[in-house]
Short mmCIF file of C-alpha atoms in Angstrom, two decimals:
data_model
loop_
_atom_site.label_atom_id
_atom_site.label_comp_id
_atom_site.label_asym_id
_atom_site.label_seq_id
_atom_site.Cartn_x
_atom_site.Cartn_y
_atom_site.Cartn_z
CA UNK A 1244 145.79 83.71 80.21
CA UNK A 1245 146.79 83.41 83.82
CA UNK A 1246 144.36 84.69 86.37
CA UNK A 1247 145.45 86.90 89.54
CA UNK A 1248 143.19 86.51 92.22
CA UNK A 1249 143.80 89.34 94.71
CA UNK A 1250 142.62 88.84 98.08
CA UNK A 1251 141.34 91.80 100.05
CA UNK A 1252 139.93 92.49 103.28
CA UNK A 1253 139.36 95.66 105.21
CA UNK A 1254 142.49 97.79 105.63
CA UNK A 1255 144.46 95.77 102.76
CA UNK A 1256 147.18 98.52 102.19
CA UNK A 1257 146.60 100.70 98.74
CA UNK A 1258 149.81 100.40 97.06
CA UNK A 1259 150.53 96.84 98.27
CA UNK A 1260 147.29 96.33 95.70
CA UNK A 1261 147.54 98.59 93.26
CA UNK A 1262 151.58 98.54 92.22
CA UNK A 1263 151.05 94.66 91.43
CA UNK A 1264 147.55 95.39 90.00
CA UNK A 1265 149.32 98.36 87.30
CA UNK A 1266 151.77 95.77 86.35
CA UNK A 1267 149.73 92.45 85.84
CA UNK A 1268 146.54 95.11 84.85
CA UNK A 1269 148.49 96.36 81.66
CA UNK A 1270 149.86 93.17 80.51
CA UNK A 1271 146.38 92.17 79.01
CA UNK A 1272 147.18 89.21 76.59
CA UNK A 1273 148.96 87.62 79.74
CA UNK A 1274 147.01 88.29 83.10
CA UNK A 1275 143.54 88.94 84.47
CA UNK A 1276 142.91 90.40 87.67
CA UNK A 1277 139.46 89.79 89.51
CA UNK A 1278 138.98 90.37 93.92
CA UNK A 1279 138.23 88.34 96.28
CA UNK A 1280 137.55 88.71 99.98
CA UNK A 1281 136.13 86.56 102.98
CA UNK A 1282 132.44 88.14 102.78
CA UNK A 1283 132.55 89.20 99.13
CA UNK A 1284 131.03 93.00 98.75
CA UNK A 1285 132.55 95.80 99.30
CA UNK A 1286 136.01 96.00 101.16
CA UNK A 1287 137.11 99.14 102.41
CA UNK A 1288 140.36 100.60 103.65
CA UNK A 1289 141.25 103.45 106.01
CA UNK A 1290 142.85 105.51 102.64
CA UNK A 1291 139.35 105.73 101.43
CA UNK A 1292 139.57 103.20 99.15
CA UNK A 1293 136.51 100.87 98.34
CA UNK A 1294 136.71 97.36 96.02
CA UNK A 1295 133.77 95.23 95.12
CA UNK A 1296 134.56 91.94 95.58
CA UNK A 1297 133.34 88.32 94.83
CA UNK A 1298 133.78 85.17 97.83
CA UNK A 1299 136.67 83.96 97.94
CA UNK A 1300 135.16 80.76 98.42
CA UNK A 1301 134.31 80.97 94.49
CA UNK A 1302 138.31 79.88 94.11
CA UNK A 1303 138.14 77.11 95.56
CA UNK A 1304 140.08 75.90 92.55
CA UNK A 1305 142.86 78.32 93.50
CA UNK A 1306 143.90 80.54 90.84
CA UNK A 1307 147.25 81.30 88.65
CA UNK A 1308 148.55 83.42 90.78
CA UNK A 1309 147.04 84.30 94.44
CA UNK A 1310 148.26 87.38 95.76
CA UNK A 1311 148.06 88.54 99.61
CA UNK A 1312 148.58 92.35 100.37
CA UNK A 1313 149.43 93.46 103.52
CA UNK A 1314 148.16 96.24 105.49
CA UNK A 1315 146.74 96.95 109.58
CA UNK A 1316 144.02 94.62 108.56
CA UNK A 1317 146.57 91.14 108.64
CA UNK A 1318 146.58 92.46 112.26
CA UNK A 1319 143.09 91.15 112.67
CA UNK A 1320 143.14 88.49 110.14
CA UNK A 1321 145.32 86.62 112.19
CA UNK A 1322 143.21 85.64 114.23
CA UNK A 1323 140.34 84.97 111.22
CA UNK A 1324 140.47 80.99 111.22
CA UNK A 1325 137.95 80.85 108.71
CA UNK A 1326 139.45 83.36 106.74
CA UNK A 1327 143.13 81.86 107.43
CA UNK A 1328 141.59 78.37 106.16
CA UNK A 1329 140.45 79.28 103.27
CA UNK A 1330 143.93 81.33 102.57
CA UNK A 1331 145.93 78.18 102.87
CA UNK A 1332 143.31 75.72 100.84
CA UNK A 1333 143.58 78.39 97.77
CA UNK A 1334 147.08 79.06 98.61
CA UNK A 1335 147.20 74.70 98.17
CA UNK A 1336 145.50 75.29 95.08
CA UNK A 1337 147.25 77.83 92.96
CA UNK A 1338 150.04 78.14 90.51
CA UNK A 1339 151.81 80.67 92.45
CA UNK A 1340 151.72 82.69 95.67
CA UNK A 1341 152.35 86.27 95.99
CA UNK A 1342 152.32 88.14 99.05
CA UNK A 1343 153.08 92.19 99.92
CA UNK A 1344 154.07 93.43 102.83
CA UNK A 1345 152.49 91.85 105.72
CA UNK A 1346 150.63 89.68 103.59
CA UNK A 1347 153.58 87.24 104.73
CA UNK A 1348 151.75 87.34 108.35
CA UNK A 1349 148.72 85.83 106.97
CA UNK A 1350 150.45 83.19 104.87
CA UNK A 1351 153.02 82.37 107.48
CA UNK A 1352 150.17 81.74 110.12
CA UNK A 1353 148.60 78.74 107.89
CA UNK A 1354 152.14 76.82 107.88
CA UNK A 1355 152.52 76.36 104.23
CA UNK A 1356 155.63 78.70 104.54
CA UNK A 1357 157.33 76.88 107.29
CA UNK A 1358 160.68 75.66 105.71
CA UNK A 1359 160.31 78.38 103.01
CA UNK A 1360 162.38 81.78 102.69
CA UNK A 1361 160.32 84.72 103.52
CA UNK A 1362 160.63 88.32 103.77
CA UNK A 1363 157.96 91.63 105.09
CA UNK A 1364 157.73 94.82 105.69
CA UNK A 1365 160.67 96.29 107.88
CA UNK A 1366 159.32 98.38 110.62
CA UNK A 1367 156.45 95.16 111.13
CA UNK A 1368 159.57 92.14 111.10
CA UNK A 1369 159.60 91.45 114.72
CA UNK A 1370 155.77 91.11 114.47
CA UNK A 1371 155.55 88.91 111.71
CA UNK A 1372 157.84 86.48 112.54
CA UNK A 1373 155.71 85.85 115.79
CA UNK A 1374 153.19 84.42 112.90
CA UNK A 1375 155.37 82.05 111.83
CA UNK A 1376 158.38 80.61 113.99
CA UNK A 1377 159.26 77.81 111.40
CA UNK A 1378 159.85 80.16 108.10
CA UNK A 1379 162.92 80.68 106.96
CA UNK A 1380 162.43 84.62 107.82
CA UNK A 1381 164.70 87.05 105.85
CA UNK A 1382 165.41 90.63 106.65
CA UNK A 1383 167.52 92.16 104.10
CA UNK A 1384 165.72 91.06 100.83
CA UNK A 1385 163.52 93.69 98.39
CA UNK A 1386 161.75 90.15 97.75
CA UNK A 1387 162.50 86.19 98.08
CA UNK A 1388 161.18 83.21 95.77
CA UNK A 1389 161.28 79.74 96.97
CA UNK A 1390 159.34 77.12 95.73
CA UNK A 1391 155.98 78.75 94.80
CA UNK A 1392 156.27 81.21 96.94
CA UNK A 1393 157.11 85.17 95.75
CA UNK A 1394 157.07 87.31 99.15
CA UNK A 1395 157.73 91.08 99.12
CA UNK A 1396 159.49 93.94 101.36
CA UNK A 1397 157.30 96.61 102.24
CA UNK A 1398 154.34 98.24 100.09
CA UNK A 1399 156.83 99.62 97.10
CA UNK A 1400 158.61 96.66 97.32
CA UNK A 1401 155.65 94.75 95.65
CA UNK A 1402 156.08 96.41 92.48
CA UNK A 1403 159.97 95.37 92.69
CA UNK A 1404 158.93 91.61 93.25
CA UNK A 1405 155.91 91.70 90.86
CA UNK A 1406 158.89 92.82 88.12
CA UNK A 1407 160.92 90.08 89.35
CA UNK A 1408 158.13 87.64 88.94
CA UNK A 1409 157.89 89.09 85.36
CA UNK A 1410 161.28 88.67 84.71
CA UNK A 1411 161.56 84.99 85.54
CA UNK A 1412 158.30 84.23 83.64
CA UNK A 1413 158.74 86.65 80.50
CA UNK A 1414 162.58 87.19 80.17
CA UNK A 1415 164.23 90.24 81.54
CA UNK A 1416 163.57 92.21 78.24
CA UNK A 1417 160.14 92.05 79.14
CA UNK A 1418 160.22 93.01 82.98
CA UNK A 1419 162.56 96.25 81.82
CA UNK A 1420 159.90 97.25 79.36
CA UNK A 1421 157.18 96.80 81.52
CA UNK A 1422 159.04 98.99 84.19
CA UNK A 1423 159.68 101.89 81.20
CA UNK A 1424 156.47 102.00 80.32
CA UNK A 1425 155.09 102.99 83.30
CA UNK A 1426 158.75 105.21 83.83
CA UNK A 1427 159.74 103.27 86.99
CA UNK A 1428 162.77 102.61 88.60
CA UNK A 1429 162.85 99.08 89.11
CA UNK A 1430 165.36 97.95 91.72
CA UNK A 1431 166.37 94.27 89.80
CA UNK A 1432 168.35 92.66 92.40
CA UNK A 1433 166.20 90.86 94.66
CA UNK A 1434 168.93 91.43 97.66
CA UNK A 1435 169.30 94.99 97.10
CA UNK A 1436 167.49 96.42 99.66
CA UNK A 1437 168.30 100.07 101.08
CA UNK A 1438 165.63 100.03 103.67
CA UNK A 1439 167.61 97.29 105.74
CA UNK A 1440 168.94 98.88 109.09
CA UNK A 1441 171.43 96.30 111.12
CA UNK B 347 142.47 118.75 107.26
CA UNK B 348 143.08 118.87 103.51
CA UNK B 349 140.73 117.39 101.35
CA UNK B 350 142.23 115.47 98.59
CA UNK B 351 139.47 114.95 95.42
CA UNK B 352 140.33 112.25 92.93
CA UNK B 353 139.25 112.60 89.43
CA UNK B 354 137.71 109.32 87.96
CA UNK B 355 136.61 108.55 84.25
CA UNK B 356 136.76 105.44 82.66
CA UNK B 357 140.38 103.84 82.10
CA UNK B 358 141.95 105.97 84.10
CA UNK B 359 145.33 104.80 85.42
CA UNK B 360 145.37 102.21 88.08
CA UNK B 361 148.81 103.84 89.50
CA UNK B 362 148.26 107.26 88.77
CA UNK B 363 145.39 107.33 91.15
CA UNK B 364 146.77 105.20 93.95
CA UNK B 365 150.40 106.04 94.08
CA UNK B 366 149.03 109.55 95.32
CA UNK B 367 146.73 107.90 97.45
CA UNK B 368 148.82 105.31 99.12
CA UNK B 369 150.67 108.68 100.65
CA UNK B 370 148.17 111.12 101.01
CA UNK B 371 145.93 108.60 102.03
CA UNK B 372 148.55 107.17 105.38
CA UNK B 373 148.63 110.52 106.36
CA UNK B 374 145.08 110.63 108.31
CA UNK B 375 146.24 113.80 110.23
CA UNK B 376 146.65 115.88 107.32
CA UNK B 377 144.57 114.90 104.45
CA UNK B 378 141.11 113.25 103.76
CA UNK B 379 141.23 111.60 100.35
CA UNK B 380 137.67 111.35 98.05
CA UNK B 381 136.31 110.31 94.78
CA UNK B 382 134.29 112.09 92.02
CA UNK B 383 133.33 111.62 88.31
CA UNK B 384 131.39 113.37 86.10
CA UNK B 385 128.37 111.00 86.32
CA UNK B 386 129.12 109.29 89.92
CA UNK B 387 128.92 106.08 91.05
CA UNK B 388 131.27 103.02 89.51
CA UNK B 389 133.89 104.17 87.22
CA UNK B 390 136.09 100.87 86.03
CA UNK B 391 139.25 101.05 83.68
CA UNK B 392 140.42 98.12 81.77
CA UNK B 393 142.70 96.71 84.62
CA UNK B 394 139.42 95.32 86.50
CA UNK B 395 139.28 98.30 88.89
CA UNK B 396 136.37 99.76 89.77
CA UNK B 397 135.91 102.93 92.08
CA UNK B 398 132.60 104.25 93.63
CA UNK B 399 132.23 107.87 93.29
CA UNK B 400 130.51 111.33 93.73
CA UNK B 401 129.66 113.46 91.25
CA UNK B 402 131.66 116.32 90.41
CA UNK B 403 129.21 119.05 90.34
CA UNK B 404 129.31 118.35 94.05
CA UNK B 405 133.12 120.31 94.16
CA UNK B 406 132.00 122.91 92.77
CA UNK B 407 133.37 124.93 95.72
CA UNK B 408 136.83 123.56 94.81
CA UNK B 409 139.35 121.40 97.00
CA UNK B 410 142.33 121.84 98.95
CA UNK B 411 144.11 119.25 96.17
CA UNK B 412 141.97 118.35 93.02
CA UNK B 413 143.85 115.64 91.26
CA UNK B 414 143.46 114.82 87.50
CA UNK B 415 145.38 111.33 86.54
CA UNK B 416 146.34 109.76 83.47
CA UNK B 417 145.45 106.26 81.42
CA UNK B 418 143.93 105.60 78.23
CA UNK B 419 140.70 107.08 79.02
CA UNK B 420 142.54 110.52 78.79
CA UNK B 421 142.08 110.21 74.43
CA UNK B 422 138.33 109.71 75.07
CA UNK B 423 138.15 112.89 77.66
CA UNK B 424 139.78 115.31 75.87
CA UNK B 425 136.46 115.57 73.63
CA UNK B 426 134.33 115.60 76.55
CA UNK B 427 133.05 119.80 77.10
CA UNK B 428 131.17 119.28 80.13
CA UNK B 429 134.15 116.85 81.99
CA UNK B 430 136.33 120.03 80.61
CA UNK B 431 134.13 122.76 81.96
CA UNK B 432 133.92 121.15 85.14
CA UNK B 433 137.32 120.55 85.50
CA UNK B 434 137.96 124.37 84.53
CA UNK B 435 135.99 125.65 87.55
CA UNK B 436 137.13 123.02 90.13
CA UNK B 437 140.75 123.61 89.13
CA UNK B 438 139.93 127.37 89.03
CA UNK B 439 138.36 126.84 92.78
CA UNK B 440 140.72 124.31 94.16
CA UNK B 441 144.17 125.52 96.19
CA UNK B 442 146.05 123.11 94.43
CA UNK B 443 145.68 121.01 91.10
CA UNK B 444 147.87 117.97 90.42
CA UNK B 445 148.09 115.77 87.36
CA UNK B 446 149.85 112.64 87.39
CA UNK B 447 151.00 111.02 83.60
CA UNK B 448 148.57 112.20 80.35
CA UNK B 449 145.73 113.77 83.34
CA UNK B 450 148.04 117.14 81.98
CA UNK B 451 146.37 116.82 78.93
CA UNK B 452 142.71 117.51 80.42
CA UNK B 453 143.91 120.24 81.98
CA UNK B 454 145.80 121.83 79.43
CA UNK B 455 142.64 121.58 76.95
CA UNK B 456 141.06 123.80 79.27
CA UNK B 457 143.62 126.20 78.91
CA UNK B 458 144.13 126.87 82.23
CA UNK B 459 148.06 125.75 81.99
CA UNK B 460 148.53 128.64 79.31
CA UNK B 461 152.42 129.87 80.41
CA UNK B 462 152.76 127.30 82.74
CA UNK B 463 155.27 124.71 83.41
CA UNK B 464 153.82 121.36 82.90
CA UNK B 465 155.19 117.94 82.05
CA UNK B 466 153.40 114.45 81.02
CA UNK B 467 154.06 110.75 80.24
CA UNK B 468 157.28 110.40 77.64
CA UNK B 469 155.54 108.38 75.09
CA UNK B 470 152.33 110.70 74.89
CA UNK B 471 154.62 113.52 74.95
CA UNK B 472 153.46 114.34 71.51
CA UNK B 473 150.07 114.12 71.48
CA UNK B 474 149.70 115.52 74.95
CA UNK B 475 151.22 118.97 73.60
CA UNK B 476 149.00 119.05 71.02
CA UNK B 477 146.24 119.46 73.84
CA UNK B 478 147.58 122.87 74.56
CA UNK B 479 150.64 124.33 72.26
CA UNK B 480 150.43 127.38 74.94
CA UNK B 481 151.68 125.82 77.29
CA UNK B 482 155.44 125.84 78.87
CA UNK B 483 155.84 122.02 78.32
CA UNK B 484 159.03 120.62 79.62
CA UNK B 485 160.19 116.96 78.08
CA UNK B 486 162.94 116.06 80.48
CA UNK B 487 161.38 116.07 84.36
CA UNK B 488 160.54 114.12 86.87
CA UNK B 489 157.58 116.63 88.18
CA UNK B 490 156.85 120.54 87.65
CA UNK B 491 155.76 122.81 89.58
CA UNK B 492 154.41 126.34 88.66
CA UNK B 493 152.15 128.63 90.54
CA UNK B 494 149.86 125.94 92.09
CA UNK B 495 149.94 123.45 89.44
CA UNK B 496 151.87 120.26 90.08
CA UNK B 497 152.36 118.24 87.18
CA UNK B 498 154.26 114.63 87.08
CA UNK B 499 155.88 112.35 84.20
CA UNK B 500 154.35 109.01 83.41
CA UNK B 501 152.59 106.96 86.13
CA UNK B 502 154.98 106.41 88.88
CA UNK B 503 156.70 109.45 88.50
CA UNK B 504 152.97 110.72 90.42
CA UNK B 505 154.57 109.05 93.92
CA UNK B 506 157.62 111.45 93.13
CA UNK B 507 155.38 114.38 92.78
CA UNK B 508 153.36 113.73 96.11
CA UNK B 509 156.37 113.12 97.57
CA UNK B 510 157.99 116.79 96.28
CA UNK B 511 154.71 118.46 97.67
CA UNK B 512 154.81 116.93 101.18
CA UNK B 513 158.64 117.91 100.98
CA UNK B 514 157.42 121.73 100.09
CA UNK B 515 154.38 121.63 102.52
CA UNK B 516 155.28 119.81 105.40
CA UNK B 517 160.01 119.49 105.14
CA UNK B 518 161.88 117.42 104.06
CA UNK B 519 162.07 115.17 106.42
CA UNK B 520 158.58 114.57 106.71
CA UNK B 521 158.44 113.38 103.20
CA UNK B 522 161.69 111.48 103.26
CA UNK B 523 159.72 109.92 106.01
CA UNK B 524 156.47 109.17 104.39
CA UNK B 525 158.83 107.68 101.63
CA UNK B 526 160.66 105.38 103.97
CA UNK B 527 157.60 104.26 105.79
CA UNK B 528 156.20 102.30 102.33
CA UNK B 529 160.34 101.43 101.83
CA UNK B 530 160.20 103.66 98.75
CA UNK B 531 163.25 105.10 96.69
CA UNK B 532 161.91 108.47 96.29
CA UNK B 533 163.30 110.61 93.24
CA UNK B 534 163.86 113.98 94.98
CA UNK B 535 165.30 116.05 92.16
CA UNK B 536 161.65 116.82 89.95
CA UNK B 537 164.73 117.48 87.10
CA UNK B 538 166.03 113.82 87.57
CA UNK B 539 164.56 112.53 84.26
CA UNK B 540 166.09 108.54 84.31
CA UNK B 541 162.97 108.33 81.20
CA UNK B 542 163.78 111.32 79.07
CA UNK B 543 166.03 110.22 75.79
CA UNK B 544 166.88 112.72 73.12
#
């Protein structure tokens, strides 16, 4: 049983939680999902969206897999050093590292991606890259792996990468059910990526 | 401002709720996105999500978009009068009533889809029909539309659906907008069916 620790924290983008958290969520005999955030409590978004949560210092362990969403709150959290230490000691800690979105911001700003490949969301690149000069920052992907580290395009791309993460993990029989059963489209390629504008 | 109410019960759908929400939810100017269950408070499903809510008797005046999702909670619901009458008069108040995946079945056991197009999640196709045999069920879509009833195929196929009603309310290019915005390959044909096998 591998446990996904998903860190929130106010204005975490919906989908960049909830397409990984449908995907891990159903797969019962494999993964469970529990919250974390800074504070603990209740963490709210701008959709309307409100998840109780438990201190993320409580994984100090680190987790199976630690995923980051992204979202107009990494905007702030940037500049959250306590927040951004305790990202890269449980980001130290765990099995694996996912991040969504912008969630690449936050994990980029702690170093631990510097030398790594890296992707984001595509209307936020030329922001996020200011968060980390020294990653190996790439545009056209629908997700990367390297090392540990499983980062995403934007918001829909999560569920892509999430698959993909399946896939590698389960077999590719597995990721293709997975994506039937819940009658998506999964985009398989990790380079295919039709949101990519030269 | 449209209101947007969300129907909770225990194990709903993670996706079903916040595919919908991710884009209704982004759009701030147009629509204001809120909870309800029959009871109120925390409803939870299975995936470790749990939702605070408002009690439904509170809509009793209807809103501009009630939507009814799916999950495994759907099998308990369907034997539930009061969730059913209440659903009956909010739908019956509301402008608009969307179902994403199996939330068709609640809606056609209050026979309120009775003649009307409606589709549901391909492998509870056959026990969803047996939730209301007058109904104009259709096996192979992506989303229906009849009268004001929007109703999509299994779980993701609800993105699709919000998608098709921006495209109807707002243009198409707002929604192919919305959709690029969360880098998402939107199905625009409701009769592309990539699911549906004979």
């Amino acid at each position: 049983m591998t446990q996904v620790a998903v860190l929130l924290f106010n204005d975490f983008e919906t989908l960049d939680v909830f397409g990984p958290v449908e995907l891990f969520g159903r797969l019962k005999q494999h993964y469970h999902i529990l919250f974390y955030s800074l504070e603990g409590g209740l963490v709210k978004n701008y959709h309307g969206v409100a998840v109780n949560t438990s201190k993320l210092e409580e994984l100090k362990n680190g987790a199976g897999i630690f995923l980051i969403p992204g979202g107009y709150g990494t905007r702030v959290e940037v500049n959250n050093a306590t927040l951004l230490d305790l990202i890269k000691s449980v980001s130290m800690q765990s099995e694996f590292v996912h991040t969504v979105c912008t969630g690449s911001a936050l994990l980029a700003k702690t170093g631990l991606l510097n030398g790594i490949k890296a992707t984001s969301n595509k209307r936020a690149f030329d922001w996020v890259i200011t968060q980390g000069p020294n990653v190996n920052w790439v545009r056209k992907a629908r997700w990367t792996k390297d090392e540990k580290y499983y980062t995403s395009a934007g918001v829909s791309a999560g569920m892509d990468m999430t698959l993909g993460f399946l896939c590698d993990r389960h077999g590719i029989e597995f990721a293709r059910k997975t994506a039937f059963e819940i009658e998506y489209n999964w985009i398989e390629d990790m380079e295919e990526d039709d949101f990519y504008e030269q």
